[in-house]
Coordinates of C-alpha atoms in Angstrom, one line a residue:
X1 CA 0.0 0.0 0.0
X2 CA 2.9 2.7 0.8
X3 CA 4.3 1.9 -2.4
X4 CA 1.2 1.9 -4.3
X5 CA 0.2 5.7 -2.4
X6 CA 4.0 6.9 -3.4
X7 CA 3.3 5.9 -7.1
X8 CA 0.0 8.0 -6.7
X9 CA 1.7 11.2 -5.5
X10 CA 4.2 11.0 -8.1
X11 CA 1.8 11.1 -10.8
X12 CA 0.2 13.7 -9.0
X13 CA 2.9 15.8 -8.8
X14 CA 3.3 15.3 -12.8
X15 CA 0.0 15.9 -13.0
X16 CA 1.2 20.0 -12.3
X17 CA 4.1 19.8 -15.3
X18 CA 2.6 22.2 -17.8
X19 CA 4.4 19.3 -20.5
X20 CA 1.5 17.5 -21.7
X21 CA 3.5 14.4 -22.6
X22 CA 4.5 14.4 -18.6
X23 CA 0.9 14.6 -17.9
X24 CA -0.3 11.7 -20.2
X25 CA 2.1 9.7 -18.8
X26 CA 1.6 10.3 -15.2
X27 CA -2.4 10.1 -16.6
X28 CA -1.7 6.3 -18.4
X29 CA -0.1 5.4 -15.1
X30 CA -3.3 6.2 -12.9
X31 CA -5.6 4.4 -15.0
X32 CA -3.3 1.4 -14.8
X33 CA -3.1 2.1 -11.2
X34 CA -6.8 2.1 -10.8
X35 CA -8.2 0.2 -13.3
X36 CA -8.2 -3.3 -10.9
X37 CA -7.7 -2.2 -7.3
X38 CA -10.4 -1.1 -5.1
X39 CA -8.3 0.1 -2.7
X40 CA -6.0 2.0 -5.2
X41 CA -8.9 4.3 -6.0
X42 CA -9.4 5.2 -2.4
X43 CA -6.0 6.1 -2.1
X44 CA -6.3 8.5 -5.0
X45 CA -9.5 9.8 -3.8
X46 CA -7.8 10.5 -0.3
X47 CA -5.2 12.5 -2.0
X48 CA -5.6 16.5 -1.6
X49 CA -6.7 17.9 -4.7
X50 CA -6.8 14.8 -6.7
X51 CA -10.2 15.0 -7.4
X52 CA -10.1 18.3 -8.3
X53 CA -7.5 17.9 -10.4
X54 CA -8.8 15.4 -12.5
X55 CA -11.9 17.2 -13.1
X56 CA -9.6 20.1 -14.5
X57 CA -7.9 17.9 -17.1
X58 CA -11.1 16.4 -18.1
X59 CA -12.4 19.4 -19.0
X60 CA -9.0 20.6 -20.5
X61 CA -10.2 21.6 -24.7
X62 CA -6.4 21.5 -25.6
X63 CA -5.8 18.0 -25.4
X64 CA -8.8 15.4 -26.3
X65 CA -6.2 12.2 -25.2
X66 CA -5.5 14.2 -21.7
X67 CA -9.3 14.6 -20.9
X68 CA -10.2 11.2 -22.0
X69 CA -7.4 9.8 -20.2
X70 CA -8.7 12.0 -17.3
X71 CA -12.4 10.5 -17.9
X72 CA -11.2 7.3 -17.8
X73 CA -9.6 7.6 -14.1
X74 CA -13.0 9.3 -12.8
X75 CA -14.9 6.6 -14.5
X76 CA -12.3 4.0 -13.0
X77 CA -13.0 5.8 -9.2
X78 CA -16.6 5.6 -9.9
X79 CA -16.5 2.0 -9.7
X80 CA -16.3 2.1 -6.1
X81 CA -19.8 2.3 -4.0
X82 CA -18.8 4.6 -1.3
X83 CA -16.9 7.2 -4.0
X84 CA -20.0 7.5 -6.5
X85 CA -22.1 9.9 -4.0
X86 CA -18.9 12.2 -3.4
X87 CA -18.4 12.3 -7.3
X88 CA -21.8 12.9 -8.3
X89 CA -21.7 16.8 -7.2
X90 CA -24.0 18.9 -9.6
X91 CA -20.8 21.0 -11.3
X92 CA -19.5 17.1 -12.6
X93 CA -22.4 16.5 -13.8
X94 CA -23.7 19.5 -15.8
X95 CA -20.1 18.8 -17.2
X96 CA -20.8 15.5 -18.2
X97 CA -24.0 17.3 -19.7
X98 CA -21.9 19.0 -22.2
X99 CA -19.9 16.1 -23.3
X100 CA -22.7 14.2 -24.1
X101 CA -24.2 17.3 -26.0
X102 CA -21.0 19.1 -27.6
X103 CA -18.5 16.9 -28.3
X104 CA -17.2 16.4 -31.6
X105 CA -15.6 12.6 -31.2
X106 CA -17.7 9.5 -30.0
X107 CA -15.1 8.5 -27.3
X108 CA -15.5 11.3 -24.9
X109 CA -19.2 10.9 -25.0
X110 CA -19.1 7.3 -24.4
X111 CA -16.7 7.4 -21.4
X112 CA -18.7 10.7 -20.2
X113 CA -22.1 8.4 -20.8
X114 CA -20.7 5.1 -18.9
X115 CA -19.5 7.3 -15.9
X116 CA -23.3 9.0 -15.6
X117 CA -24.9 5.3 -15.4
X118 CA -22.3 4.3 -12.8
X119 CA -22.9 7.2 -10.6
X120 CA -27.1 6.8 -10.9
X121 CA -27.0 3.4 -10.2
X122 CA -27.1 4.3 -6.4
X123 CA -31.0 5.7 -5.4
X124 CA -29.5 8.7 -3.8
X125 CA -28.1 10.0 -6.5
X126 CA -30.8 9.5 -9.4
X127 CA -32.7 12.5 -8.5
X128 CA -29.8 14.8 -8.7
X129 CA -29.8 14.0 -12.6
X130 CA -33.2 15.1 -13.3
X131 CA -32.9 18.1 -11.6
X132 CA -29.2 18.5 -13.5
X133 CA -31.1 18.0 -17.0
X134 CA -29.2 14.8 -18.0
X135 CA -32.5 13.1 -18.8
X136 CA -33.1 15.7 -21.1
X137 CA -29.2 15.6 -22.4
X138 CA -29.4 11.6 -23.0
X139 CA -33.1 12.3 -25.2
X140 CA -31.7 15.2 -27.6
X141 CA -28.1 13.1 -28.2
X142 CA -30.2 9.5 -28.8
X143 CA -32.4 11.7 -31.3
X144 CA -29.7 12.4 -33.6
X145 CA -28.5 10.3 -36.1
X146 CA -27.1 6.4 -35.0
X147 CA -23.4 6.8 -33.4
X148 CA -20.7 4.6 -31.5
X149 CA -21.8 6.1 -28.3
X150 CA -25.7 5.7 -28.8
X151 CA -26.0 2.2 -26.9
X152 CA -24.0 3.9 -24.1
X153 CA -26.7 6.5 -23.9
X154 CA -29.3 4.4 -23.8
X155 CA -28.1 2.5 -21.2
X156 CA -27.8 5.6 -19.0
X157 CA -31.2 6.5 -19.7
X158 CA -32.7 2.8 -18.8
X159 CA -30.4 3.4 -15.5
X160 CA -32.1 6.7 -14.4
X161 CA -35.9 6.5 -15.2
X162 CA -36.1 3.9 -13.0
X163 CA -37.0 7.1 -10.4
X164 CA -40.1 8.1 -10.8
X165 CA -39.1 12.0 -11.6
X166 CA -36.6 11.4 -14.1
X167 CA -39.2 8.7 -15.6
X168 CA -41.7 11.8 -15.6
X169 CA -39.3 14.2 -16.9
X170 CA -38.4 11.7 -20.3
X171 CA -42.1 11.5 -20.8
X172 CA -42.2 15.4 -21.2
X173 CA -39.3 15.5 -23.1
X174 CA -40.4 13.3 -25.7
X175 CA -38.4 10.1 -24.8
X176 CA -41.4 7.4 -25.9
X177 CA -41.9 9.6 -29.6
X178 CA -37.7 9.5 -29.8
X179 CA -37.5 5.9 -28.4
X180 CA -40.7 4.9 -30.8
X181 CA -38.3 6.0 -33.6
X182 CA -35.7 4.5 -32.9
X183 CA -36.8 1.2 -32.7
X184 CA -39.0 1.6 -36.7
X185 CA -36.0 3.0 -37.9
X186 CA -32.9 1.1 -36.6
X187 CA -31.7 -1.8 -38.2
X188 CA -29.5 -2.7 -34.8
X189 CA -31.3 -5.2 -33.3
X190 CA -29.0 -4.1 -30.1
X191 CA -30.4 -0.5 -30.0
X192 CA -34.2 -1.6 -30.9
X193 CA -33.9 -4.3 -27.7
X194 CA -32.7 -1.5 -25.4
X195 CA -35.0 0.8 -26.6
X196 CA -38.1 -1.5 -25.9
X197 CA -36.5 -2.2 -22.4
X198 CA -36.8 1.4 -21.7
X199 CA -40.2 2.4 -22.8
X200 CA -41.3 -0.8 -20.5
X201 CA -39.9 0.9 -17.8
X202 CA -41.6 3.6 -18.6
X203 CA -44.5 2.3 -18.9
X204 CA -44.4 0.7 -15.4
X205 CA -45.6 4.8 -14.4
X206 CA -48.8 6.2 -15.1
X207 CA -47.7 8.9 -17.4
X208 CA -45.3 6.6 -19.8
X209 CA -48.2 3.7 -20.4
X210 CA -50.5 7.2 -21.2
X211 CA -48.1 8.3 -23.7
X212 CA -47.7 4.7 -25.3
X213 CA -51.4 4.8 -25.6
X214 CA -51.6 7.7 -27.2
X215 CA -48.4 6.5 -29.9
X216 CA -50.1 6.5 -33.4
X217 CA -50.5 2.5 -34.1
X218 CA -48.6 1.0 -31.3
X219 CA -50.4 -2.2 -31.4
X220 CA -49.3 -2.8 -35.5
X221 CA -45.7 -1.5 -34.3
X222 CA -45.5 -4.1 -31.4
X223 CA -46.9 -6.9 -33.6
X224 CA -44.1 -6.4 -36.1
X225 CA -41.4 -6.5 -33.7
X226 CA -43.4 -9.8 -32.1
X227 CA -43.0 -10.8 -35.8
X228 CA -39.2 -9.8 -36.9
X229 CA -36.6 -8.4 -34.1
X230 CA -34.6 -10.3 -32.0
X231 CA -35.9 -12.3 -28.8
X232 CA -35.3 -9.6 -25.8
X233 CA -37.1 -7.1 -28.5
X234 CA -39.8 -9.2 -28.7
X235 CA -39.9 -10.0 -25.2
X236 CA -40.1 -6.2 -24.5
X237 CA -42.8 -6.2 -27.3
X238 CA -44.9 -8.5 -25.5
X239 CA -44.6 -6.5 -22.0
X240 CA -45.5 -2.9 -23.5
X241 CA -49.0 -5.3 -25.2
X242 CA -49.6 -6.7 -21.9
X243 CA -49.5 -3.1 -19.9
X244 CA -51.6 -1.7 -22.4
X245 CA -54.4 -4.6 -22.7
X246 CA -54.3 -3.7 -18.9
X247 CA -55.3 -0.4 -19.3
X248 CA -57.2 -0.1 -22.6
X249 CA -60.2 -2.1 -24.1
X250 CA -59.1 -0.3 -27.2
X251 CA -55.7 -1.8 -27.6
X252 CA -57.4 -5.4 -27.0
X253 CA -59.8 -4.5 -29.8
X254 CA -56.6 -2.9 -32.0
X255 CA -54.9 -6.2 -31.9
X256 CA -58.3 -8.4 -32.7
X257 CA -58.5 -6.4 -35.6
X258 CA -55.3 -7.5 -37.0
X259 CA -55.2 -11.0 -38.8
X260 CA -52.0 -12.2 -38.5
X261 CA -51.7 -11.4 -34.6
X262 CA -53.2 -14.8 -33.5
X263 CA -50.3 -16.9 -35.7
X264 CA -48.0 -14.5 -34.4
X265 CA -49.1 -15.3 -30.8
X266 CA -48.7 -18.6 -31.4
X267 CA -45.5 -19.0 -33.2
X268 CA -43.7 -17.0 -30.3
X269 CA -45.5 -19.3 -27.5
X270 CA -43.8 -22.2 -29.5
X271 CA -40.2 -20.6 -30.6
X272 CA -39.7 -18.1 -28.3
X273 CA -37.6 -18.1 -24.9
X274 CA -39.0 -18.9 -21.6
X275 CA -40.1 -15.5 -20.8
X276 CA -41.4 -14.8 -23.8
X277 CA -44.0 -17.6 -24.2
X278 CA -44.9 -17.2 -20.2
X279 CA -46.1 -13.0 -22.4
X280 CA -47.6 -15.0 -25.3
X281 CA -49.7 -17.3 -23.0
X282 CA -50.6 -14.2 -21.0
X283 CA -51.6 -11.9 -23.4
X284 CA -54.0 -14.6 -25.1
X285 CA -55.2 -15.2 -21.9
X286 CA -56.2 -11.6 -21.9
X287 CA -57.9 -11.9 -25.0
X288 CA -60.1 -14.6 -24.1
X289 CA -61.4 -12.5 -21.1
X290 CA -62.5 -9.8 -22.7
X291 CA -65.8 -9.2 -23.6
X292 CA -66.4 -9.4 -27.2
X293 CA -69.6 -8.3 -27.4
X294 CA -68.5 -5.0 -25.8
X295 CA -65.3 -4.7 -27.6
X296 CA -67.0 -6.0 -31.1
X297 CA -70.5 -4.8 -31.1
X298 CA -70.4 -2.8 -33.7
X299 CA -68.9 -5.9 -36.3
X300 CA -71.7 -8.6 -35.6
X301 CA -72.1 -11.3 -33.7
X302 CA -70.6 -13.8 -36.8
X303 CA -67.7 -12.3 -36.7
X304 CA -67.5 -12.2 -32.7
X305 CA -68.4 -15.6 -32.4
X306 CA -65.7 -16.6 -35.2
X307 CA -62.9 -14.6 -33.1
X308 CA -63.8 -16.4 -30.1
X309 CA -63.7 -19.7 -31.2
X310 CA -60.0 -19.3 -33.4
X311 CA -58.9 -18.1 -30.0
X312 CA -60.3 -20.9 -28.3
X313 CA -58.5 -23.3 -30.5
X314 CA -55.4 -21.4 -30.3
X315 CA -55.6 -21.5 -26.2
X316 CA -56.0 -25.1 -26.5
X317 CA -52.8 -25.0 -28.5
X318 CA -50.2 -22.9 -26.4
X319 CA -51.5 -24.7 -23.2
X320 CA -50.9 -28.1 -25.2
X321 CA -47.5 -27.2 -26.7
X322 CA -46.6 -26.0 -23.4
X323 CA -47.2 -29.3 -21.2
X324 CA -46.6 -31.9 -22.8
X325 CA -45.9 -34.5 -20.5
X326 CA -50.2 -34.0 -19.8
X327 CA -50.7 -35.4 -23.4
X328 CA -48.0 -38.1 -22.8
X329 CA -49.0 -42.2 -23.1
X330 CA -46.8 -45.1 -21.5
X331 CA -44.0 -45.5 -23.9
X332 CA -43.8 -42.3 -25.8
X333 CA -40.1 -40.8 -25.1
X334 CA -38.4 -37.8 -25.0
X335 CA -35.4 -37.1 -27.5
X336 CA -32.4 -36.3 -25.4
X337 CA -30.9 -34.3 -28.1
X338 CA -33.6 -31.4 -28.5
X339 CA -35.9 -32.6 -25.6
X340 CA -39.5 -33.1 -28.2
X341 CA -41.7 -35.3 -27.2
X342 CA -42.1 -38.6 -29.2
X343 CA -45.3 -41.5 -29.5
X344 CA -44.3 -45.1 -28.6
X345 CA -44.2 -45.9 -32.6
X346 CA -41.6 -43.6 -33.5
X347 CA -38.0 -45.0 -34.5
X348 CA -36.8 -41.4 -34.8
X349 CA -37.2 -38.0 -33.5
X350 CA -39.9 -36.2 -35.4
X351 CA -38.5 -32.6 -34.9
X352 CA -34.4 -33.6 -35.3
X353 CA -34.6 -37.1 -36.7
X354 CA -32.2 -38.2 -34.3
X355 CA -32.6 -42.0 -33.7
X356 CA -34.6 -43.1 -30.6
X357 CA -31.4 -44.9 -29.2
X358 CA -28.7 -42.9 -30.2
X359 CA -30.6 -39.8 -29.3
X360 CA -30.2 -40.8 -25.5
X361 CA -34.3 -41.1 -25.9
X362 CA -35.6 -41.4 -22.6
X363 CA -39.1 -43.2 -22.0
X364 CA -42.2 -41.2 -20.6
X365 CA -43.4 -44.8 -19.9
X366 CA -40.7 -45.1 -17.4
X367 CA -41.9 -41.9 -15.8
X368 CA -45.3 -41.5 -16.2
X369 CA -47.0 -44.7 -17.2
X370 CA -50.6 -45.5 -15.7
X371 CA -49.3 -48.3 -13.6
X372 CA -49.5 -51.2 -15.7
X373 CA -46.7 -53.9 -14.8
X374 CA -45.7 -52.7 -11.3
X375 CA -43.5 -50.2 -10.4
X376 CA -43.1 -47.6 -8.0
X377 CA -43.9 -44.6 -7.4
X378 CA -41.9 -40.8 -8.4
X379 CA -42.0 -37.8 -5.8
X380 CA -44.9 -36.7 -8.0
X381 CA -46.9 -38.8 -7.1
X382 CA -46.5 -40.5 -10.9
X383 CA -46.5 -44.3 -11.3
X384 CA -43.2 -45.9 -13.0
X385 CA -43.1 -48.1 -15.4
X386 CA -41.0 -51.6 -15.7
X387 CA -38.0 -49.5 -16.8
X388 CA -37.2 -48.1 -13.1
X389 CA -34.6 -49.8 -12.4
X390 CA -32.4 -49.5 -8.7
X391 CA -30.4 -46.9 -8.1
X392 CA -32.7 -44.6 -10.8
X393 CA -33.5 -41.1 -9.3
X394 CA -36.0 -38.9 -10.0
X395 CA -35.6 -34.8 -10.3
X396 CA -37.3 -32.8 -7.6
X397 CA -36.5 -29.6 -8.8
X398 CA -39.5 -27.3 -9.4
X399 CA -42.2 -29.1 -11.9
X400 CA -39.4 -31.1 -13.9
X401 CA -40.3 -35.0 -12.7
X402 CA -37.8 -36.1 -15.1
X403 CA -36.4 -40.0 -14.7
X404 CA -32.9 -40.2 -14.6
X405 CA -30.6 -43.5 -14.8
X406 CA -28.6 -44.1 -11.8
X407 CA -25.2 -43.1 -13.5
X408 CA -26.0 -39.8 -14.0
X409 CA -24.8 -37.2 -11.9
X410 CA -27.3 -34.7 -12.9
X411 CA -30.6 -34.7 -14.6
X412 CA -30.7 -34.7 -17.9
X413 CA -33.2 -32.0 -18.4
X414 CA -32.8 -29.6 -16.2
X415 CA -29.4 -30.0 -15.3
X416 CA -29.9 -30.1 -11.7
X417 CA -27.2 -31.9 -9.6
X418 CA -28.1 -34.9 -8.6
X419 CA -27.2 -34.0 -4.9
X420 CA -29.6 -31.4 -5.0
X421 CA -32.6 -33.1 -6.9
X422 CA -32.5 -36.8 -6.2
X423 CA -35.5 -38.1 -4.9
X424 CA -34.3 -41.8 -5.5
X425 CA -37.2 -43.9 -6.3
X426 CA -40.0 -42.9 -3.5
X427 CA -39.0 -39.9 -1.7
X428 CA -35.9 -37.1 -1.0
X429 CA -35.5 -33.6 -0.2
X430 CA -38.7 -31.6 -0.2
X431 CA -39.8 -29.9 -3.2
X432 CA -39.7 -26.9 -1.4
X433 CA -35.7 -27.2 -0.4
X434 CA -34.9 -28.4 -3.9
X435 CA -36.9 -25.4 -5.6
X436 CA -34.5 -23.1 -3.2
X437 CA -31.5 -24.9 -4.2
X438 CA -32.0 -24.7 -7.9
X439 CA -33.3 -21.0 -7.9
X440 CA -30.3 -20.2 -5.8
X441 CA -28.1 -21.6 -8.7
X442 CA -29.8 -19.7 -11.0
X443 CA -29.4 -16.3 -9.4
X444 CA -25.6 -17.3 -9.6
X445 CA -26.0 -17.8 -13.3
X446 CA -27.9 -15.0 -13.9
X447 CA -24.2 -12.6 -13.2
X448 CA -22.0 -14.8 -14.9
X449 CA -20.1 -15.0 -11.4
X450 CA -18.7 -17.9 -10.5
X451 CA -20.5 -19.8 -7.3
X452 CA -17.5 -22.1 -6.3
X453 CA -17.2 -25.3 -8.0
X454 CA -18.3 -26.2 -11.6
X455 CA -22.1 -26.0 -13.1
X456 CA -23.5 -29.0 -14.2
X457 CA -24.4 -28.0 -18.0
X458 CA -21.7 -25.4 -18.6
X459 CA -18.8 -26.3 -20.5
X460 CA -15.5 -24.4 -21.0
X461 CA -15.9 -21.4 -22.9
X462 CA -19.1 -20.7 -22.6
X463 CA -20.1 -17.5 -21.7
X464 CA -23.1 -15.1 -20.4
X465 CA -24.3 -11.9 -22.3
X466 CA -24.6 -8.5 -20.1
X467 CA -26.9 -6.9 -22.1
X468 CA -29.7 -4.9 -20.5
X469 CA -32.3 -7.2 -19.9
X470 CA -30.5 -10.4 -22.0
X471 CA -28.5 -12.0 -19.2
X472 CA -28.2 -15.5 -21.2
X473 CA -26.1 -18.3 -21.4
X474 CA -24.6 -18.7 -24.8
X475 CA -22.1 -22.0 -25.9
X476 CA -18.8 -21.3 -26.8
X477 CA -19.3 -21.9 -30.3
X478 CA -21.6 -18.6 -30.6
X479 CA -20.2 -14.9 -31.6
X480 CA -23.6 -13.3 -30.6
X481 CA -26.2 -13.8 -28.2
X482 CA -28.7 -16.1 -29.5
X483 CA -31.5 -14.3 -27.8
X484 CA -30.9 -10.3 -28.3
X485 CA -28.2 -11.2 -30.9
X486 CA -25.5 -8.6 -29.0
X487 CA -22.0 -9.3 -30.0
X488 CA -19.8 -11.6 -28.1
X489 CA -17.0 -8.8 -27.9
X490 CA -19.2 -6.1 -26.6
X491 CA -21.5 -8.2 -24.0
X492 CA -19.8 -11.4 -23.5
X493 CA -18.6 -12.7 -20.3
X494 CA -16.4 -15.9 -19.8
X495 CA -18.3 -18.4 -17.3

């Protein structure tokens, strides 16, 4: 530490040469220096007139590599939780304000961007930006034409309307037209997703779900994306539709009155990712609710009765498609290699043609046969079939059942440990303990931080995307998120 707080005066003391190459240097040194250590950056903080200092160079017009270098040490101190309330003062911020809105290169306003969301991501500080008009700063530079730093200011933007004021001073602003805009004209699936993530917040107030009401064909607009963007777009899609079927009759009778919304409904309850077809199964639950007469009057009762019945059958569908094991017979088996469902008859998968055997198929018989030829009996209260054999072990994690052979060390479904699942053949943990364990897991996933030990189902390589909202596991084979499509390079974490 002495050394570390001698190295720190130094560069300070370089820091007053009025030879800008001495400066950079001393500069390059203190990002190095504080770029890793958390204790580094206190020492700098503690230093008199470091701060100060800093904030001077960064605002310095004679040098842009001196006052990025300079932003990139504040940023660097920011990442500290008990220094981002000290360096949030009104002056840095109404700074920040005009690098954002005046600067000529897209790095300052990146690093100047990034530092703003790390200082509002404590409560205490996010009302300080409304009153500083940075909402308004982040609205007029994500209006103007597409730029390097664009996804940088929309991600300090989703970091500060989630306070109500700042979320009330973007609606005024204009933030849902701007936002709207973005997302018809943008062909970076990245920005659209981000921009859909925000208006959701928005609309989570009373004044932001008004404004999306009021949006000129939102309903068409939010089909579309439901129809063509990538998954956390459409997921975000599917949250704006369920706020506003929430709030207006006239939005439910919008989206009747479109022909292809059913099909689209149903294709993203089949193909779409876990959250988005929990949306799809919501928002046609919504549908069959409302009242058609009321909503349909004015077309006729054929046509109301018609509606009705095509969502009927399409209810009938999702809730089908989306529990199968309920449809299952004795002897119909699941293909290991993409997890569809199978009848008895079949030699091959129907969905990958993978052979039954070679496929790792594993038979529903086994697991949820009606009885017939003995058996026991899974924590689920499900009869086994003659295929149980000792030392099998069924999964108790949340509503997975699944049969596993007594080799494996973690189910072949889920993925849940065997330790933390097994329920042998007749009993185990409770379902209540094992729903903990796994969910626990699961929040460790959700960061990409390491828990302590390997993860059954992760292989080297693979890594977890940080993008707003996205948060998914990708293989190591993939360059871009499967579900919002981001980069590997830009969002990518190594698990």
């Amino acid at each position: 530490m002495a050394r570390a707080r001698g190295a720190i005066a130094e560069c300070l003391s370089e820091l007053q040469s009025e030879s800008h190459e001495n400066q950079q240097k001393a500069l390059l040194t203190l990002v190095s220096i504080t770029k890793v250590s958390p204790q580094n950056r206190n020492l700098l903080t503690q230093a008199d007139g470091a701060i100060s200092t800093l904030l001077s160079l960064s605002m310095s017009p004679s040098s842009t590599t001196t006052q990025l270098l300079a932003l990139s040490i504040l940023f660097n101190l920011s990442l500290n939780p008990n220094l981002k309330q000290s360096l949030a003062d009104m002056d840095t911020i109404l700074f920040l304000n005009s690098v954002i809105l005046s600067s000529t290169s897209a790095e300052p306003s990146r690093i100047a961007a990034s530092l703003l969301c790390s200082l509002a991501m404590i409560d205490k500080n996010k009302a300080k930006f409304g009153v500083a008009g940075t909402v308004e700063a982040l609205i007029k530079a994500i209006s103007k034409p597409r730029g390097p730093a664009s996804h940088h200011f929309l991600s300090t933007l989703a970091e500060l309307v989630q306070f109500h004021g700042n979320c009330t001073v973007a609606v005024r602003s204009g933030a849902v037209r701007v936002l709207i805009k973005l997302v018809e004209n943008s062909d970076c699936e990245d920005l659209a997703g981000t921009s859909l993530a925000i208006l959701c917040l928005l609309a989570r107030f009373e004044e932001g779900l008004t404004a999306l009401k009021e949006t000129d064909q939102i309903v068409p607009l939010m089909m579309d994306i439901l129809k063509g963007k990538c998954m956390l777009s459409k997921e975000g899609a599917a949250d704006i539709l369920l706020r506003l079927f929430d709030e207006s009759e006239g939005c439910i009778s919008d989206a009747l009155r479109l022909p292809e919304f059913s099909s689209v409904l149903a294709d993203l309850s089949v193909r779409g990712s876990v959250r988005a077809r929990e949306k799809a199964s919501l928002l046609m639950k919504k549908l069959m609710e409302a009242n058609m007469d009321d909503v349909y009057g004015d077309i006729g009762n054929k046509t109301t009765t018609y509606l009705q019945c095509s969502f009927c059958v399409l209810f009938i569908f999702i809730f089908i498609s989306s529990n199968p094991r309920k449809m299952s017979r004795p002897g119909d088996w699941n293909c290991r290699s993409c997890q569809h469902l199978n009848f008895q008859r079949r030699d091959s998968c129907q969905r990958c043609g993978e052979p039954r055997h070679s496929a790792g198929a594993h038979d529903f018989g086994s697991c949820f046969a009606s009885g017939r030829g003995g058996g026991g009996s899974s924590p689920f209260g499900l009869s086994t079939g003659p295929d149980v054999r000792p030392g099998d072990w069924y999964c108790n994690i949340g509503n997975c059942g699944a049969h596993n052979f007594a080799s494996r060390s973690s189910c072949f479904k889920c993925g849940a440990l065997k330790d933390e699942s097994s329920g042998g053949c007749g009993g185990g943990s409770s379902g209540f303990e094992a729903e903990y364990m796994m969910s626990s897991r699961l929040r460790g996933l959700s960061f990409g931080g390491a828990s302590g030990g390997s993860r059954s189902g992760w292989k080297s390589g693979d890594w977890i995307c940080t993008r707003l909202g996205c948060n998914e596991h990708n293989f190591a084979s993939r360059m871009e998120c499967f579900r919002c499509n981001a980069p590997r390079d830009i969002a990518g974490v190594a698990v």
